[in-house]
Structure formats: structure tokens, C-alpha cells
Amino acid sequence: MESKTKIVVLRAKELIYTGIFLILGIILILVLIFMFTQGKTEETFVSAKTYIPGVYTSSITLGSSSLNVEVTVDRNHITNVNLANLDDTIETMYPLLEPAITEINEKLETADSIEQVDFTADNQYTHTILTQAIKNALEKAEP
């Protein structure tokens, strides 16, 4: 049996390009891994808020009337959101307030913070006002 010798010709230019593309590919993979693992640690850090337990209020002015949003918190999360000073005129003029508060309370049972609660577009304006009032009340609850 005779073996035939094969000669492989490699150009230096092709080797250099291949090496550069390999290095760039490895760098790209490392950057992607770093970006995605960095985001997860920040989310964990944000959700670990602590509060001073109690009931905190924030005021909302609707037309010429004002009402208070009461936020009850324990050490780690929001337990209840309630509307105070809700009279018949406000309830008649703004009928979406009560259902929005009920929906917020339901969603806060599974969420860790008010930032994690998402809403439908049906009553986005009402939820935005209530969410801002809840955030204002929570600022008072932070140590």
C-alpha cells in the first residue's frame, strides 16, 4: 500500500481573518452572557425593599375634591390599598376608582412591588394616578 502525500496550502491572510473572527465571536458571547446575568441581579436587588410597617396616606385632587389613598404595608410588601374620603360625588364622577383599587389589590397579592403591577389599557389613566399616589405614600414608609 502506498500512501500519497497531500499538500495543504494555507494562506496567511486567511488564517489571520479566521483568528480575528474567532476572537470577536468569543468576545460577543461573553458580552451577551455578562449583559443578561447583570440584569437578573438588579431585579433581585430592586424587589428586596423594606418598609416601616403601618398605614401611609397620599392625597389625590380630582376636580375640586380630594381623597386620600391609604397604603398598608408590613416589613416587606404592600398588604392593602384603600381609598379614604370617598364620597358619593367623587364616586359618581369617577366610577373607575373602586374597580381600579380592587384590581390593584388583587395584583399586589402576587407582585412584590407596585412597579411590577401591569394594567390593561381600559383605564390606564386611573391606574396611573393611583399608582403615583401609592408610590408617594410608599416614600413615607421607607426607612
mmCIF file with all atom_site columns, C-alpha atoms in Angstrom:
data_model
loop_
_atom_site.group_PDB
_atom_site.id
_atom_site.type_symbol
_atom_site.label_atom_id
_atom_site.label_alt_id
_atom_site.label_comp_id
_atom_site.label_asym_id
_atom_site.label_entity_id
_atom_site.label_seq_id
_atom_site.pdbx_PDB_ins_code
_atom_site.Cartn_x
_atom_site.Cartn_y
_atom_site.Cartn_z
_atom_site.occupancy
_atom_site.B_iso_or_equiv
_atom_site.pdbx_formal_charge
_atom_site.auth_seq_id
_atom_site.auth_comp_id
_atom_site.auth_asym_id
_atom_site.auth_atom_id
_atom_site.pdbx_PDB_model_num
ATOM 1   C CA . MET A 1 1   ? 0.000   0.000  0.000  1.00 0.00 ? 1   MET A CA 1
ATOM 2   C CA . GLU A 1 2   ? 1.313   3.260  -0.978 1.00 0.00 ? 2   GLU A CA 1
ATOM 3   C CA . SER A 1 3   ? 0.236   6.428  0.726  1.00 0.00 ? 3   SER A CA 1
ATOM 4   C CA . LYS A 1 4   ? 0.012   9.543  -1.267 1.00 0.00 ? 4   LYS A CA 1
ATOM 5   C CA . THR A 1 5   ? 1.261   12.706 0.297  1.00 0.00 ? 5   THR A CA 1
ATOM 6   C CA . LYS A 1 6   ? -1.227  15.555 0.309  1.00 0.00 ? 6   LYS A CA 1
ATOM 7   C CA . ILE A 1 7   ? -0.044  19.066 0.432  1.00 0.00 ? 7   ILE A CA 1
ATOM 8   C CA . VAL A 1 8   ? -2.316  21.680 2.064  1.00 0.00 ? 8   VAL A CA 1
ATOM 9   C CA . VAL A 1 9   ? -1.642  25.282 1.236  1.00 0.00 ? 9   VAL A CA 1
ATOM 10  C CA . LEU A 1 10  ? -2.896  27.847 3.711  1.00 0.00 ? 10  LEU A CA 1
ATOM 11  C CA . ARG A 1 11  ? -2.582  31.488 3.090  1.00 0.00 ? 11  ARG A CA 1
ATOM 12  C CA . ALA A 1 12  ? -1.531  33.666 5.990  1.00 0.00 ? 12  ALA A CA 1
ATOM 13  C CA . LYS A 1 13  ? -4.263  36.165 5.205  1.00 0.00 ? 13  LYS A CA 1
ATOM 14  C CA . GLU A 1 14  ? -6.992  33.516 5.634  1.00 0.00 ? 14  GLU A CA 1
ATOM 15  C CA . LEU A 1 15  ? -5.506  32.372 8.941  1.00 0.00 ? 15  LEU A CA 1
ATOM 16  C CA . ILE A 1 16  ? -5.417  35.918 10.283 1.00 0.00 ? 16  ILE A CA 1
ATOM 17  C CA . TYR A 1 17  ? -9.041  36.601 9.271  1.00 0.00 ? 17  TYR A CA 1
ATOM 18  C CA . THR A 1 18  ? -10.219 33.335 10.814 1.00 0.00 ? 18  THR A CA 1
ATOM 19  C CA . GLY A 1 19  ? -8.406  34.105 14.061 1.00 0.00 ? 19  GLY A CA 1
ATOM 20  C CA . ILE A 1 20  ? -9.863  37.619 14.239 1.00 0.00 ? 20  ILE A CA 1
ATOM 21  C CA . PHE A 1 21  ? -13.404 36.344 13.652 1.00 0.00 ? 21  PHE A CA 1
ATOM 22  C CA . LEU A 1 22  ? -12.977 33.654 16.306 1.00 0.00 ? 22  LEU A CA 1
ATOM 23  C CA . ILE A 1 23  ? -11.790 36.205 18.859 1.00 0.00 ? 23  ILE A CA 1
ATOM 24  C CA . LEU A 1 24  ? -14.668 38.591 18.007 1.00 0.00 ? 24  LEU A CA 1
ATOM 25  C CA . GLY A 1 25  ? -17.178 35.741 18.312 1.00 0.00 ? 25  GLY A CA 1
ATOM 26  C CA . ILE A 1 26  ? -15.890 34.779 21.756 1.00 0.00 ? 26  ILE A CA 1
ATOM 27  C CA . ILE A 1 27  ? -15.980 38.409 22.896 1.00 0.00 ? 27  ILE A CA 1
ATOM 28  C CA . LEU A 1 28  ? -19.566 38.774 21.632 1.00 0.00 ? 28  LEU A CA 1
ATOM 29  C CA . ILE A 1 29  ? -20.690 35.670 23.513 1.00 0.00 ? 29  ILE A CA 1
ATOM 30  C CA . LEU A 1 30  ? -19.021 36.890 26.727 1.00 0.00 ? 30  LEU A CA 1
ATOM 31  C CA . VAL A 1 31  ? -20.637 40.318 26.421 1.00 0.00 ? 31  VAL A CA 1
ATOM 32  C CA . LEU A 1 32  ? -24.098 38.770 25.932 1.00 0.00 ? 32  LEU A CA 1
ATOM 33  C CA . ILE A 1 33  ? -23.651 36.488 28.926 1.00 0.00 ? 33  ILE A CA 1
ATOM 34  C CA . PHE A 1 34  ? -22.491 39.412 31.059 1.00 0.00 ? 34  PHE A CA 1
ATOM 35  C CA . MET A 1 35  ? -25.434 41.600 29.997 1.00 0.00 ? 35  MET A CA 1
ATOM 36  C CA . PHE A 1 36  ? -28.096 39.005 30.759 1.00 0.00 ? 36  PHE A CA 1
ATOM 37  C CA . THR A 1 37  ? -26.684 37.918 34.106 1.00 0.00 ? 37  THR A CA 1
ATOM 38  C CA . GLN A 1 38  ? -26.246 41.561 35.196 1.00 0.00 ? 38  GLN A CA 1
ATOM 39  C CA . GLY A 1 39  ? -29.955 42.339 34.603 1.00 0.00 ? 39  GLY A CA 1
ATOM 40  C CA . LYS A 1 40  ? -31.141 39.477 36.809 1.00 0.00 ? 40  LYS A CA 1
ATOM 41  C CA . THR A 1 41  ? -29.124 40.596 39.807 1.00 0.00 ? 41  THR A CA 1
ATOM 42  C CA . GLU A 1 42  ? -30.514 44.138 39.542 1.00 0.00 ? 42  GLU A CA 1
ATOM 43  C CA . GLU A 1 43  ? -34.110 42.848 39.506 1.00 0.00 ? 43  GLU A CA 1
ATOM 44  C CA . THR A 1 44  ? -33.450 40.817 42.632 1.00 0.00 ? 44  THR A CA 1
ATOM 45  C CA . PHE A 1 45  ? -31.962 43.863 44.333 1.00 0.00 ? 45  PHE A CA 1
ATOM 46  C CA . VAL A 1 46  ? -34.907 46.131 43.419 1.00 0.00 ? 46  VAL A CA 1
ATOM 47  C CA . SER A 1 47  ? -37.552 43.720 44.726 1.00 0.00 ? 47  SER A CA 1
ATOM 48  C CA . ALA A 1 48  ? -35.911 43.444 48.175 1.00 0.00 ? 48  ALA A CA 1
ATOM 49  C CA . LYS A 1 49  ? -37.351 46.685 49.604 1.00 0.00 ? 49  LYS A CA 1
ATOM 50  C CA . THR A 1 50  ? -38.133 47.049 53.275 1.00 0.00 ? 50  THR A CA 1
ATOM 51  C CA . TYR A 1 51  ? -40.729 49.348 54.788 1.00 0.00 ? 51  TYR A CA 1
ATOM 52  C CA . ILE A 1 52  ? -41.645 50.616 58.208 1.00 0.00 ? 52  ILE A CA 1
ATOM 53  C CA . PRO A 1 53  ? -44.907 48.764 58.955 1.00 0.00 ? 53  PRO A CA 1
ATOM 54  C CA . GLY A 1 54  ? -48.001 50.947 59.159 1.00 0.00 ? 54  GLY A CA 1
ATOM 55  C CA . VAL A 1 55  ? -50.635 52.837 57.199 1.00 0.00 ? 55  VAL A CA 1
ATOM 56  C CA . TYR A 1 56  ? -49.448 55.680 54.977 1.00 0.00 ? 56  TYR A CA 1
ATOM 57  C CA . THR A 1 57  ? -51.583 58.133 53.026 1.00 0.00 ? 57  THR A CA 1
ATOM 58  C CA . SER A 1 58  ? -51.217 60.203 49.912 1.00 0.00 ? 58  SER A CA 1
ATOM 59  C CA . SER A 1 59  ? -53.638 62.816 48.656 1.00 0.00 ? 59  SER A CA 1
ATOM 60  C CA . ILE A 1 60  ? -55.210 62.981 45.188 1.00 0.00 ? 60  ILE A CA 1
ATOM 61  C CA . THR A 1 61  ? -57.095 66.036 43.944 1.00 0.00 ? 61  THR A CA 1
ATOM 62  C CA . LEU A 1 62  ? -59.866 65.210 41.491 1.00 0.00 ? 62  LEU A CA 1
ATOM 63  C CA . GLY A 1 63  ? -61.623 68.328 40.268 1.00 0.00 ? 63  GLY A CA 1
ATOM 64  C CA . SER A 1 64  ? -62.438 70.362 43.357 1.00 0.00 ? 64  SER A CA 1
ATOM 65  C CA . SER A 1 65  ? -62.484 67.351 45.692 1.00 0.00 ? 65  SER A CA 1
ATOM 66  C CA . SER A 1 66  ? -59.612 65.496 47.230 1.00 0.00 ? 66  SER A CA 1
ATOM 67  C CA . LEU A 1 67  ? -59.368 61.988 48.531 1.00 0.00 ? 67  LEU A CA 1
ATOM 68  C CA . ASN A 1 68  ? -56.685 60.012 50.313 1.00 0.00 ? 68  ASN A CA 1
ATOM 69  C CA . VAL A 1 69  ? -55.125 56.781 49.181 1.00 0.00 ? 69  VAL A CA 1
ATOM 70  C CA . GLU A 1 70  ? -54.231 54.652 52.201 1.00 0.00 ? 70  GLU A CA 1
ATOM 71  C CA . VAL A 1 71  ? -51.447 52.121 51.741 1.00 0.00 ? 71  VAL A CA 1
ATOM 72  C CA . THR A 1 72  ? -50.964 49.478 54.418 1.00 0.00 ? 72  THR A CA 1
ATOM 73  C CA . VAL A 1 73  ? -47.521 47.898 54.453 1.00 0.00 ? 73  VAL A CA 1
ATOM 74  C CA . ASP A 1 74  ? -45.721 45.345 56.536 1.00 0.00 ? 74  ASP A CA 1
ATOM 75  C CA . ARG A 1 75  ? -41.969 44.914 56.661 1.00 0.00 ? 75  ARG A CA 1
ATOM 76  C CA . ASN A 1 76  ? -41.509 43.514 53.141 1.00 0.00 ? 76  ASN A CA 1
ATOM 77  C CA . HIS A 1 77  ? -44.522 44.272 50.962 1.00 0.00 ? 77  HIS A CA 1
ATOM 78  C CA . ILE A 1 78  ? -47.784 46.133 50.459 1.00 0.00 ? 78  ILE A CA 1
ATOM 79  C CA . THR A 1 79  ? -50.706 44.398 52.133 1.00 0.00 ? 79  THR A CA 1
ATOM 80  C CA . ASN A 1 80  ? -53.641 46.655 51.192 1.00 0.00 ? 80  ASN A CA 1
ATOM 81  C CA . VAL A 1 81  ? -54.526 49.781 49.241 1.00 0.00 ? 81  VAL A CA 1
ATOM 82  C CA . ASN A 1 82  ? -57.678 51.652 50.181 1.00 0.00 ? 82  ASN A CA 1
ATOM 83  C CA . LEU A 1 83  ? -59.473 54.887 49.315 1.00 0.00 ? 83  LEU A CA 1
ATOM 84  C CA . ALA A 1 84  ? -60.390 57.234 52.166 1.00 0.00 ? 84  ALA A CA 1
ATOM 85  C CA . ASN A 1 85  ? -62.712 60.286 51.953 1.00 0.00 ? 85  ASN A CA 1
ATOM 86  C CA . LEU A 1 86  ? -64.552 58.699 49.022 1.00 0.00 ? 86  LEU A CA 1
ATOM 87  C CA . ASP A 1 87  ? -67.911 60.457 48.988 1.00 0.00 ? 87  ASP A CA 1
ATOM 88  C CA . ASP A 1 88  ? -70.808 59.972 46.576 1.00 0.00 ? 88  ASP A CA 1
ATOM 89  C CA . THR A 1 89  ? -69.863 62.870 44.277 1.00 0.00 ? 89  THR A CA 1
ATOM 90  C CA . ILE A 1 90  ? -66.363 61.544 43.652 1.00 0.00 ? 90  ILE A CA 1
ATOM 91  C CA . GLU A 1 91  ? -67.698 58.020 43.212 1.00 0.00 ? 91  GLU A CA 1
ATOM 92  C CA . THR A 1 92  ? -70.274 59.264 40.694 1.00 0.00 ? 92  THR A CA 1
ATOM 93  C CA . MET A 1 93  ? -67.880 61.460 38.734 1.00 0.00 ? 93  MET A CA 1
ATOM 94  C CA . TYR A 1 94  ? -65.054 58.872 38.708 1.00 0.00 ? 94  TYR A CA 1
ATOM 95  C CA . PRO A 1 95  ? -66.683 55.419 38.600 1.00 0.00 ? 95  PRO A CA 1
ATOM 96  C CA . LEU A 1 96  ? -63.452 53.594 37.737 1.00 0.00 ? 96  LEU A CA 1
ATOM 97  C CA . LEU A 1 97  ? -61.736 54.356 41.055 1.00 0.00 ? 97  LEU A CA 1
ATOM 98  C CA . GLU A 1 98  ? -63.239 51.479 43.053 1.00 0.00 ? 98  GLU A CA 1
ATOM 99  C CA . PRO A 1 99  ? -62.667 48.787 40.385 1.00 0.00 ? 99  PRO A CA 1
ATOM 100 C CA . ALA A 1 100 ? -59.116 50.064 39.854 1.00 0.00 ? 100 ALA A CA 1
ATOM 101 C CA . ILE A 1 101 ? -58.312 49.822 43.584 1.00 0.00 ? 101 ILE A CA 1
ATOM 102 C CA . THR A 1 102 ? -59.780 46.313 43.671 1.00 0.00 ? 102 THR A CA 1
ATOM 103 C CA . GLU A 1 103 ? -57.660 45.309 40.680 1.00 0.00 ? 103 GLU A CA 1
ATOM 104 C CA . ILE A 1 104 ? -54.522 46.806 42.236 1.00 0.00 ? 104 ILE A CA 1
ATOM 105 C CA . ASN A 1 105 ? -55.123 44.869 45.476 1.00 0.00 ? 105 ASN A CA 1
ATOM 106 C CA . GLU A 1 106 ? -55.600 41.625 43.531 1.00 0.00 ? 106 GLU A CA 1
ATOM 107 C CA . LYS A 1 107 ? -52.412 42.116 41.533 1.00 0.00 ? 107 LYS A CA 1
ATOM 108 C CA . LEU A 1 108 ? -50.373 43.128 44.595 1.00 0.00 ? 108 LEU A CA 1
ATOM 109 C CA . GLU A 1 109 ? -51.068 39.703 46.124 1.00 0.00 ? 109 GLU A CA 1
ATOM 110 C CA . THR A 1 110 ? -48.753 38.121 43.543 1.00 0.00 ? 110 THR A CA 1
ATOM 111 C CA . ALA A 1 111 ? -46.370 41.027 42.844 1.00 0.00 ? 111 ALA A CA 1
ATOM 112 C CA . ASP A 1 112 ? -43.543 42.147 45.114 1.00 0.00 ? 112 ASP A CA 1
ATOM 113 C CA . SER A 1 113 ? -43.847 45.873 44.423 1.00 0.00 ? 113 SER A CA 1
ATOM 114 C CA . ILE A 1 114 ? -46.070 48.415 42.703 1.00 0.00 ? 114 ILE A CA 1
ATOM 115 C CA . GLU A 1 115 ? -43.584 48.667 39.797 1.00 0.00 ? 115 GLU A CA 1
ATOM 116 C CA . GLN A 1 116 ? -44.264 45.041 38.881 1.00 0.00 ? 116 GLN A CA 1
ATOM 117 C CA . VAL A 1 117 ? -48.017 45.560 38.543 1.00 0.00 ? 117 VAL A CA 1
ATOM 118 C CA . ASP A 1 118 ? -49.153 45.975 34.947 1.00 0.00 ? 118 ASP A CA 1
ATOM 119 C CA . PHE A 1 119 ? -52.553 47.134 33.783 1.00 0.00 ? 119 PHE A CA 1
ATOM 120 C CA . THR A 1 120 ? -54.774 46.928 30.750 1.00 0.00 ? 120 THR A CA 1
ATOM 121 C CA . ALA A 1 121 ? -55.356 49.921 28.510 1.00 0.00 ? 121 ALA A CA 1
ATOM 122 C CA . ASP A 1 122 ? -59.037 50.147 29.530 1.00 0.00 ? 122 ASP A CA 1
ATOM 123 C CA . ASN A 1 123 ? -58.488 52.514 32.445 1.00 0.00 ? 123 ASN A CA 1
ATOM 124 C CA . GLN A 1 124 ? -54.821 53.397 32.109 1.00 0.00 ? 124 GLN A CA 1
ATOM 125 C CA . TYR A 1 125 ? -55.288 56.989 33.299 1.00 0.00 ? 125 TYR A CA 1
ATOM 126 C CA . THR A 1 126 ? -56.989 55.927 36.540 1.00 0.00 ? 126 THR A CA 1
ATOM 127 C CA . HIS A 1 127 ? -54.297 53.348 37.256 1.00 0.00 ? 127 HIS A CA 1
ATOM 128 C CA . THR A 1 128 ? -51.552 55.884 36.550 1.00 0.00 ? 128 THR A CA 1
ATOM 129 C CA . ILE A 1 129 ? -52.997 58.357 39.056 1.00 0.00 ? 129 ILE A CA 1
ATOM 130 C CA . LEU A 1 130 ? -53.470 55.667 41.712 1.00 0.00 ? 130 LEU A CA 1
ATOM 131 C CA . THR A 1 131 ? -50.030 54.159 41.124 1.00 0.00 ? 131 THR A CA 1
ATOM 132 C CA . GLN A 1 132 ? -48.382 57.548 41.550 1.00 0.00 ? 132 GLN A CA 1
ATOM 133 C CA . ALA A 1 133 ? -50.319 58.138 44.776 1.00 0.00 ? 133 ALA A CA 1
ATOM 134 C CA . ILE A 1 134 ? -49.248 54.712 46.061 1.00 0.00 ? 134 ILE A CA 1
ATOM 135 C CA . LYS A 1 135 ? -45.609 55.492 45.231 1.00 0.00 ? 135 LYS A CA 1
ATOM 136 C CA . ASN A 1 136 ? -45.883 58.806 47.095 1.00 0.00 ? 136 ASN A CA 1
ATOM 137 C CA . ALA A 1 137 ? -47.268 57.015 50.150 1.00 0.00 ? 137 ALA A CA 1
ATOM 138 C CA . LEU A 1 138 ? -44.537 54.368 49.958 1.00 0.00 ? 138 LEU A CA 1
ATOM 139 C CA . GLU A 1 139 ? -41.855 57.058 50.036 1.00 0.00 ? 139 GLU A CA 1
ATOM 140 C CA . LYS A 1 140 ? -43.069 57.879 53.540 1.00 0.00 ? 140 LYS A CA 1
ATOM 141 C CA . ALA A 1 141 ? -42.819 54.188 54.503 1.00 0.00 ? 141 ALA A CA 1
ATOM 142 C CA . GLU A 1 142 ? -39.178 53.763 53.518 1.00 0.00 ? 142 GLU A CA 1
ATOM 143 C CA . PRO A 1 143 ? -36.668 53.807 56.377 1.00 0.00 ? 143 PRO A CA 1
#
